mmCIF file of C-alpha atoms and ligand atoms in Angstrom:
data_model
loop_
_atom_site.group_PDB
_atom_site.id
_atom_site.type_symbol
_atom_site.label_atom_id
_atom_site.label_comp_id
_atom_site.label_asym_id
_atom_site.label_seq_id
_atom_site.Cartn_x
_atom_site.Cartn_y
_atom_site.Cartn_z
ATOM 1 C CA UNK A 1 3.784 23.230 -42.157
ATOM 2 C CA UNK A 2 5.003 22.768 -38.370
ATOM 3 C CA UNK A 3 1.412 23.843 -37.221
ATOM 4 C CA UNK A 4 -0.344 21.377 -39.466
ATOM 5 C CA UNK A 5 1.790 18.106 -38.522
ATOM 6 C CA UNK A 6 1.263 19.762 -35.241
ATOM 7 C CA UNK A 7 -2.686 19.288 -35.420
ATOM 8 C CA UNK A 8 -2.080 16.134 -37.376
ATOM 9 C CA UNK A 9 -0.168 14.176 -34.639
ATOM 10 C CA UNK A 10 -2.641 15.404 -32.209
ATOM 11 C CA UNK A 11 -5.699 14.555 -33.803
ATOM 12 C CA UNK A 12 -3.798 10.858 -33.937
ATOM 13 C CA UNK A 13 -2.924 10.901 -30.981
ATOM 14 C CA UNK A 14 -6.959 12.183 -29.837
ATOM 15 C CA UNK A 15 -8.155 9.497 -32.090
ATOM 16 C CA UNK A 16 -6.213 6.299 -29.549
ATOM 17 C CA UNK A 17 -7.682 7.785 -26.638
ATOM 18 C CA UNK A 18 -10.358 5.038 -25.407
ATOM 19 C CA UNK A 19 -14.328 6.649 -25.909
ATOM 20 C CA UNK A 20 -15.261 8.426 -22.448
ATOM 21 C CA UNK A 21 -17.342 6.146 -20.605
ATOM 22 C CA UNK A 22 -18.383 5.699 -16.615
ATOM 23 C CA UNK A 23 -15.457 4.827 -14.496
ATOM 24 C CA UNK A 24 -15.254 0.882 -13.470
ATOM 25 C CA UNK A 25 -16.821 0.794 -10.303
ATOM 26 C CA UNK A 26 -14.044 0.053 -7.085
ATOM 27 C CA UNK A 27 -14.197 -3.961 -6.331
ATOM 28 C CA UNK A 28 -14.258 -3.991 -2.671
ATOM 29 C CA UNK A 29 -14.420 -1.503 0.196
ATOM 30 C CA UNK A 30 -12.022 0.238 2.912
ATOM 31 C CA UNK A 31 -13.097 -2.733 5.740
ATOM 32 C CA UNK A 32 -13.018 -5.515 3.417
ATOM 33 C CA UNK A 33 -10.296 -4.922 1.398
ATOM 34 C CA UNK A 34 -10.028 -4.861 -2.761
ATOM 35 C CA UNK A 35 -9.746 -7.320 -5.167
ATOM 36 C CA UNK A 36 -9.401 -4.961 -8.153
ATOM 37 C CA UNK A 37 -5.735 -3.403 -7.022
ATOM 38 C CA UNK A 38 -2.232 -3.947 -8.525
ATOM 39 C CA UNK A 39 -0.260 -6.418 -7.006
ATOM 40 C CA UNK A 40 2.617 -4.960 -4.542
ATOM 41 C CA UNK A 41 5.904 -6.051 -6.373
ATOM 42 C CA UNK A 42 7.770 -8.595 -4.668
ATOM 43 C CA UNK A 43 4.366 -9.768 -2.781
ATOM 44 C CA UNK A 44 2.005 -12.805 -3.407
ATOM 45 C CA UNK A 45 -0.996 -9.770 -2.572
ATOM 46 C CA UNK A 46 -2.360 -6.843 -3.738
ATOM 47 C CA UNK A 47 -2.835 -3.506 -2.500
ATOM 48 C CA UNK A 48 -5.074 -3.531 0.153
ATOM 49 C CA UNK A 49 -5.928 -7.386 -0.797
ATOM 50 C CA UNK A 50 -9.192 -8.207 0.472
ATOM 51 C CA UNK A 51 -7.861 -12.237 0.503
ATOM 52 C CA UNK A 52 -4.508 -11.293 2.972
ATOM 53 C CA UNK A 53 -4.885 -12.862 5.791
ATOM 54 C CA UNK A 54 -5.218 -10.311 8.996
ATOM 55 C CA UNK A 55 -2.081 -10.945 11.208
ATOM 56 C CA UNK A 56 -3.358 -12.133 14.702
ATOM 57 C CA UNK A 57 -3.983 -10.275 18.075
ATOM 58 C CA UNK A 58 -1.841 -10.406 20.564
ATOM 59 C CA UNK A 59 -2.543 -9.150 24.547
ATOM 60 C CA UNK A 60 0.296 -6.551 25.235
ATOM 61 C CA UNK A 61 2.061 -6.612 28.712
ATOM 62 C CA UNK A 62 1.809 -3.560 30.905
ATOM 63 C CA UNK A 63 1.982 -0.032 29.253
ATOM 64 C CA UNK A 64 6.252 0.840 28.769
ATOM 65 C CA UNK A 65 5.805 4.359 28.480
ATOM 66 C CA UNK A 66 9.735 5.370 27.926
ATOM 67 C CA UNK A 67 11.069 8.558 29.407
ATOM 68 C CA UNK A 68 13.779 10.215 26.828
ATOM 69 C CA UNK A 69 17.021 9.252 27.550
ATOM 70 C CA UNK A 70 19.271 12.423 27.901
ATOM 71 C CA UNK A 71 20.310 12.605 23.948
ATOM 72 C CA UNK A 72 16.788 12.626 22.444
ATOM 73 C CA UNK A 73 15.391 15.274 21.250
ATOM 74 C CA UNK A 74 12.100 16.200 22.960
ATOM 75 C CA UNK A 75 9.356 17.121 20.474
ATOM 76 C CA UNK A 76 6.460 16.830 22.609
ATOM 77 C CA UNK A 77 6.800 16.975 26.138
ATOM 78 C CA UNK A 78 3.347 17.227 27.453
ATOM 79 C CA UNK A 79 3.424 21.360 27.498
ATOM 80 C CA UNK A 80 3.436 22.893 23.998
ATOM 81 C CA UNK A 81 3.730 22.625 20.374
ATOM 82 C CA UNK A 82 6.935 24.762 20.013
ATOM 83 C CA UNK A 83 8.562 22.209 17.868
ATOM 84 C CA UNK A 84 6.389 22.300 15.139
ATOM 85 C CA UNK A 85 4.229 23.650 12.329
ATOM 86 C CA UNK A 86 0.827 23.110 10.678
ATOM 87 C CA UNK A 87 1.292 21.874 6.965
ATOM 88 C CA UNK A 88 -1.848 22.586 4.612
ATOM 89 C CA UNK A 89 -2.734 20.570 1.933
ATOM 90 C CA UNK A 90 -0.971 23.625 -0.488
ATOM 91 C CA UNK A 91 1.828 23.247 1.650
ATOM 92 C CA UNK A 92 1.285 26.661 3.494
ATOM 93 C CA UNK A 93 2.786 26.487 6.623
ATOM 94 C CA UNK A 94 1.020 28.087 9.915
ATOM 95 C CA UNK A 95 1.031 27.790 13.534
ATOM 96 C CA UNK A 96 -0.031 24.814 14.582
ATOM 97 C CA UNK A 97 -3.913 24.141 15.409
ATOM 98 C CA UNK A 98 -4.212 21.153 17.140
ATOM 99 C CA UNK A 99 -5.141 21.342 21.043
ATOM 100 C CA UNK A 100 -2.568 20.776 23.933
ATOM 101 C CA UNK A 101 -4.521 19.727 27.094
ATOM 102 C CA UNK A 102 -3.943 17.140 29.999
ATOM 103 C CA UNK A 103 -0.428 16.615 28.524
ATOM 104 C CA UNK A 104 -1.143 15.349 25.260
ATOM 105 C CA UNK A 105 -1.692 16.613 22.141
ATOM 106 C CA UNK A 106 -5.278 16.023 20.375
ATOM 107 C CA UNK A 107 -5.702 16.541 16.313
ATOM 108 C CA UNK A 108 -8.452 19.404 15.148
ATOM 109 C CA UNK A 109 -9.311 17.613 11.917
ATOM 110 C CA UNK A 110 -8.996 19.130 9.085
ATOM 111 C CA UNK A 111 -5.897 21.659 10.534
ATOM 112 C CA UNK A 112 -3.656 19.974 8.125
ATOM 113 C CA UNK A 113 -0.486 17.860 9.663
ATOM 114 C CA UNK A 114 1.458 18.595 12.321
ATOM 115 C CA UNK A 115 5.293 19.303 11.114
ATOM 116 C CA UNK A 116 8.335 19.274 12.892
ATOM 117 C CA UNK A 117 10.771 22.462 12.569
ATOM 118 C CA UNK A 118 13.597 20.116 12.620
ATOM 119 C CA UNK A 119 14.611 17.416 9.975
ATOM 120 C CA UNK A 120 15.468 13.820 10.493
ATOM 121 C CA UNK A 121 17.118 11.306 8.884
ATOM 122 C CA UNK A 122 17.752 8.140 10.732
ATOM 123 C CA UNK A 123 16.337 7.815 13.648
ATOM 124 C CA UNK A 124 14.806 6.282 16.627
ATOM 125 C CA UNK A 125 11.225 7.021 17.197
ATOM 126 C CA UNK A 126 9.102 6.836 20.477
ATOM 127 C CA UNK A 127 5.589 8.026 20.379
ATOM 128 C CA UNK A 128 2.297 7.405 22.081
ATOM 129 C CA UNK A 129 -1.113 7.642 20.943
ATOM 130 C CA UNK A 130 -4.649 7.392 21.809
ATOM 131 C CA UNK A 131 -7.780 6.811 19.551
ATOM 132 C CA UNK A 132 -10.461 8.650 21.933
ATOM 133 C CA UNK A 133 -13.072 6.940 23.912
ATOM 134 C CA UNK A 134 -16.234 7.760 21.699
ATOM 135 C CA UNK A 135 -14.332 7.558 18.027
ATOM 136 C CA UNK A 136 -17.228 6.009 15.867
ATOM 137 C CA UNK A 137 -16.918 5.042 11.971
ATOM 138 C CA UNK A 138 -15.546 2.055 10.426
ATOM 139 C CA UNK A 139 -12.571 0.600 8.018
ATOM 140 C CA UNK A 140 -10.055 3.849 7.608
ATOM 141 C CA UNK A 141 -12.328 6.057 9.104
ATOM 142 C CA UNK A 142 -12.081 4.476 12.783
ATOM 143 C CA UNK A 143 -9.680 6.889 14.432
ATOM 144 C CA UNK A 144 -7.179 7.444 11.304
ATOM 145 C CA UNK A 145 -3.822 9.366 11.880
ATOM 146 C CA UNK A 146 -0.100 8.487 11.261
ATOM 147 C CA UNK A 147 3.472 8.246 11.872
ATOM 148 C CA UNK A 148 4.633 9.785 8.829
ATOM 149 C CA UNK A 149 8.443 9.273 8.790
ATOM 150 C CA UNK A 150 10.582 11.787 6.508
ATOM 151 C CA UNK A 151 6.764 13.157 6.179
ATOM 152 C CA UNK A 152 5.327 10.523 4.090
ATOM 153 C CA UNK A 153 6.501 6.737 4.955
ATOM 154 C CA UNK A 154 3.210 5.993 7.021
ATOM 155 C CA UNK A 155 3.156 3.449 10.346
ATOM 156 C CA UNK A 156 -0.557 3.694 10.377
ATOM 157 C CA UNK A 157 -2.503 4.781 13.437
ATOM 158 C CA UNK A 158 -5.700 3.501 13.612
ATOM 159 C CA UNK A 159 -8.814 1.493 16.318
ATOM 160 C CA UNK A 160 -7.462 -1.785 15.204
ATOM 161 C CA UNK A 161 -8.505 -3.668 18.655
ATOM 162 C CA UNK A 162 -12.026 -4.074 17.164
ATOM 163 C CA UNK A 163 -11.780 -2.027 13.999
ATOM 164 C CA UNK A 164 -11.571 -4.496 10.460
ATOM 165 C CA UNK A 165 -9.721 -3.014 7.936
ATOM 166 C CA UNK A 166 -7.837 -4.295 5.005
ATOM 167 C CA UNK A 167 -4.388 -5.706 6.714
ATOM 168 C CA UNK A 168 -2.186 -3.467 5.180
ATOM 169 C CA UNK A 169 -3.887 -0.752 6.192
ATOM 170 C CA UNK A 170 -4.452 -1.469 9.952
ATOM 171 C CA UNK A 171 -3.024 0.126 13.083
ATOM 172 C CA UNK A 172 1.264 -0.446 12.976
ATOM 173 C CA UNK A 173 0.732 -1.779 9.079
ATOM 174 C CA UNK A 174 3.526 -0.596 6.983
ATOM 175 C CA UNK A 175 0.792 1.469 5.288
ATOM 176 C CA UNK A 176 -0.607 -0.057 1.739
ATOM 177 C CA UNK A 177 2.638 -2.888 2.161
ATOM 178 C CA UNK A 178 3.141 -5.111 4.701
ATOM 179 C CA UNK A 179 0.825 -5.811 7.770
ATOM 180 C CA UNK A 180 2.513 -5.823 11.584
ATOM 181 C CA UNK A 181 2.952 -8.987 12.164
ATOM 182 C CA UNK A 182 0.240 -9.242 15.136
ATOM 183 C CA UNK A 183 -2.288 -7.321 16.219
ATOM 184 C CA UNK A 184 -0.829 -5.813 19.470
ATOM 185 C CA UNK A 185 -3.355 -3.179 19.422
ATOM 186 C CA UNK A 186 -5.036 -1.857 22.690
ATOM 187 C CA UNK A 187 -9.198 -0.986 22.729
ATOM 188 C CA UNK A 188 -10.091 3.161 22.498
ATOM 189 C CA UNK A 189 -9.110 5.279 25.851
ATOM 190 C CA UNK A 190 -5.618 3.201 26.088
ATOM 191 C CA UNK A 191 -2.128 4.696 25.329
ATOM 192 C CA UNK A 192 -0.713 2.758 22.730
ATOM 193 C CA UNK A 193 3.585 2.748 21.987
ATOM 194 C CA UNK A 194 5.277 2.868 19.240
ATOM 195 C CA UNK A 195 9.175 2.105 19.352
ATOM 196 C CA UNK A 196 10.469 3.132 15.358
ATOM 197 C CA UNK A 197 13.873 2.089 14.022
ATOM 198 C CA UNK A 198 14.084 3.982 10.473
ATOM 199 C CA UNK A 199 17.037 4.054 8.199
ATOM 200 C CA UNK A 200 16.375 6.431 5.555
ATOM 201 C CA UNK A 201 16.599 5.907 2.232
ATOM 202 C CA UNK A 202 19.751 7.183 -0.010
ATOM 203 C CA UNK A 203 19.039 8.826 -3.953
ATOM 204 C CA UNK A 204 21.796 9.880 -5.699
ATOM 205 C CA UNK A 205 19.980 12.381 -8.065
ATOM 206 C CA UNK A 206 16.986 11.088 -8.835
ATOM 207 C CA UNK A 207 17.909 7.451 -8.273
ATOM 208 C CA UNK A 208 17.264 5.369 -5.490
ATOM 209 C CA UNK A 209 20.552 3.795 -3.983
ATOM 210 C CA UNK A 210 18.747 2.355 -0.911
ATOM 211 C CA UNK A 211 15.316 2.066 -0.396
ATOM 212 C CA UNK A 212 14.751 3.188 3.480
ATOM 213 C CA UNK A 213 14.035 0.128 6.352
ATOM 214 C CA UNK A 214 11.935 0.143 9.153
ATOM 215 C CA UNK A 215 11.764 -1.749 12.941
ATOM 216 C CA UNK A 216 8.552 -0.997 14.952
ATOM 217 C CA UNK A 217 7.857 -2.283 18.361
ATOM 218 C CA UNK A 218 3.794 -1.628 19.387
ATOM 219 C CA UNK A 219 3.073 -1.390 22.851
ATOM 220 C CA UNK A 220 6.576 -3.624 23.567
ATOM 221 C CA UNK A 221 5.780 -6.568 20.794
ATOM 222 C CA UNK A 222 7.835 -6.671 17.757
ATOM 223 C CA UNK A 223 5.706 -6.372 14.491
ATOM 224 C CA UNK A 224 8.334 -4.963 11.838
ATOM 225 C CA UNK A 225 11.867 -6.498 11.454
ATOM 226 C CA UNK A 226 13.937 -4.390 9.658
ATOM 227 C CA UNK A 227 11.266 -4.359 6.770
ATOM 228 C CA UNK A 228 12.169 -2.657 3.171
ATOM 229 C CA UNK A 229 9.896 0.314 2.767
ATOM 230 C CA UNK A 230 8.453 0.163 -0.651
ATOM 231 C CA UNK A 231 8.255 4.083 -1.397
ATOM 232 C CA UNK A 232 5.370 6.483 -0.348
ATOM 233 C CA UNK A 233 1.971 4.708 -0.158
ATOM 234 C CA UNK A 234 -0.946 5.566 -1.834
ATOM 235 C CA UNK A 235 -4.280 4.366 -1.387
ATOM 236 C CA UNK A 236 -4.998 1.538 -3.946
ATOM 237 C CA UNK A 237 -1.537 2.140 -5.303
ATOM 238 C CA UNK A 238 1.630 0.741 -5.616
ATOM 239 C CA UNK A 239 3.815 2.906 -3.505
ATOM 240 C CA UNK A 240 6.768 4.129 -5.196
ATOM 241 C CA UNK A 241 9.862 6.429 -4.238
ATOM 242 C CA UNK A 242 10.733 10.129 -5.451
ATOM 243 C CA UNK A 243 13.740 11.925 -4.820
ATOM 244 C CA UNK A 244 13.974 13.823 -1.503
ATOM 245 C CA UNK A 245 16.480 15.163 0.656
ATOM 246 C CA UNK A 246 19.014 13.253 3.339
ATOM 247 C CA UNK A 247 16.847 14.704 6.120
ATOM 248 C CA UNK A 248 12.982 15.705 5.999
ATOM 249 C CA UNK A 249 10.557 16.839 8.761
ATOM 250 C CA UNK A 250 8.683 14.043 10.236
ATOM 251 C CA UNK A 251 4.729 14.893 10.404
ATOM 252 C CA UNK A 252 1.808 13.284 11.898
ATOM 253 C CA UNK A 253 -1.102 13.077 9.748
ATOM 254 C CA UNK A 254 -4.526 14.537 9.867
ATOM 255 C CA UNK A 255 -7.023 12.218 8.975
ATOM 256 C CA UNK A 256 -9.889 13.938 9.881
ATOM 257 C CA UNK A 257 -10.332 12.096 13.335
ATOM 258 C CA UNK A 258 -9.588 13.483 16.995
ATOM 259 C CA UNK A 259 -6.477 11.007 17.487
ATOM 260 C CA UNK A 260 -4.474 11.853 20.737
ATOM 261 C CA UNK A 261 -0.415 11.585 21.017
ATOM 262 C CA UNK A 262 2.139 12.465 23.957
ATOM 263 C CA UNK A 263 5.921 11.658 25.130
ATOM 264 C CA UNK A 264 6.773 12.114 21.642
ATOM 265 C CA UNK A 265 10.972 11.880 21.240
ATOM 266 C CA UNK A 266 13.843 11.078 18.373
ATOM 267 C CA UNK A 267 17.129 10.007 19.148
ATOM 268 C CA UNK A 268 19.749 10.544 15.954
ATOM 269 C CA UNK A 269 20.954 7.262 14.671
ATOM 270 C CA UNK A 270 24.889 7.317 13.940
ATOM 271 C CA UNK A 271 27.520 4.384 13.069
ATOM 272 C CA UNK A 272 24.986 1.248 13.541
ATOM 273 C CA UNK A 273 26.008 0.359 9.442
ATOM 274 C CA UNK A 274 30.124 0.998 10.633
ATOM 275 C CA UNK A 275 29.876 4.452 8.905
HETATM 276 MG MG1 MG B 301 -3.297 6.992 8.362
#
């Protein structure tokens, strides 16, 4: 009796399932934008919103390239890769693969993302990065790599000095949510700086209690003001949050392109909320 009402509420349920039939074709591209993506909650645009304005470019001063101050903790000091791990897309863990020379550190696509050993919760950031002199291909594929704080809220990395993409989705963009709010990008073959104030979120169980907040300064120019993260981004999606620990390793991404990164150091952030 159980294994025919079995069969019978799965044949009904079989029977509401829309006819198979070719996919809707994707409105828009990854240099234009889309016009065919949810709205971000909270947001006049879309995902990726081929209509959102791009914020405007801005000439950046001199390069600030920051020393770490004597209670940071050095993950990349121009030497070696001691620090961290490779993370595959299976989430094997290995030694990492990407090249140290000339006192950076330069991504061997497809390697998987470089992890750090340690975990962080909030923190301040300082990295550096380079897209390479040479980088071809357009939209997301112009130079692509990331700041992914916790492992997975992205500050994007990408050639934004010439490079259109969608405005969510260009360099310093709050990755799939909010644009920088200028363009302080500088051209392929210059060190660009980001400055990253993060708060991490809070779950209790598997509820969010605070979503986490970000500050970023690019190469000395404010473009992120305390912003609320909306969750992990994904592309053409509304990001959203899942549970995760107080503390997670923070990774930089491997897009596939040869991005270059150096004077990479986090400072602990204690007592700023009173606490
Ligand atoms: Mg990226």
């Amino acid at each position: 009796m159980k294994l025919i009402a079995t069969i019978l509420i799965a044949g009904a349920v079989f029977a509401q399932q829309p006819a198979p039939g070719p996919k809707p074709e994707v409105q828009g591209n990854d240099r234009d934008g889309y016009t065919d993506t949810p709205v971000n909650p909270g947001q006049p645009w879309k995902v990726h919103d081929a209509a959102r304005p791009r914020p405007a470019k801005v000439t950046p001063g001199a390069l600030v390239s920051t020393p770490p101050p004597s209670d940071a903790i050095v993950l990349f000091d121009g030497k070696d890769l001691t620090k961290w791990v490779t993370r595959m897309r299976n989430g094997q863990t290995t030694e990492p693969k990407w090249k140290v020379e000339n006192g950076y550190i330069e991504i061997v696509p497809r390697n998987g993302r470089l992890v750090t050993k340690e975990k962080f919760g909030d923190v301040q950031l300082h990295v550096e990065w380079m897209i390479p002199e040479g980088t071809e291909g357009e939209g997301q594929g112009a130079g692509n790599s990331g700041i992914e704080l916790m492992g997975r809220y992205e500050i994007q990395v990408l050639e934004s000095y010439e490079g259109l993409t969608y405005a969510d989705g260009q360099a310093a963009s709050i990755y799939g949510q909010w644009p920088p709010l200028v363009n302080a990008s500088r051209p392929k073959g210059q060190w660009n700086v980001y400055d990253i104030f993060f708060e991490a979120p809070k779950f209790e169980g598997e509820r969010l209690v605070k979503p986490a907040f970000v500050t970023v300064i690019h190469n000395g120019v404010l473009v992120h003001h305390r912003k609320e993260i909306m969750g992990r981004a994904i592309h053409r999606r509304v990001a959203t949050y899942a549970p995760h620990g107080d503390e997670e390793p923070f990774s930089l991404q491997d897009h596939g392109r040869p991005v270059r990164f150096k004077n990479i150091w986090m400072r602990r952030l204690k007592g700023y909320d009173g606490q």
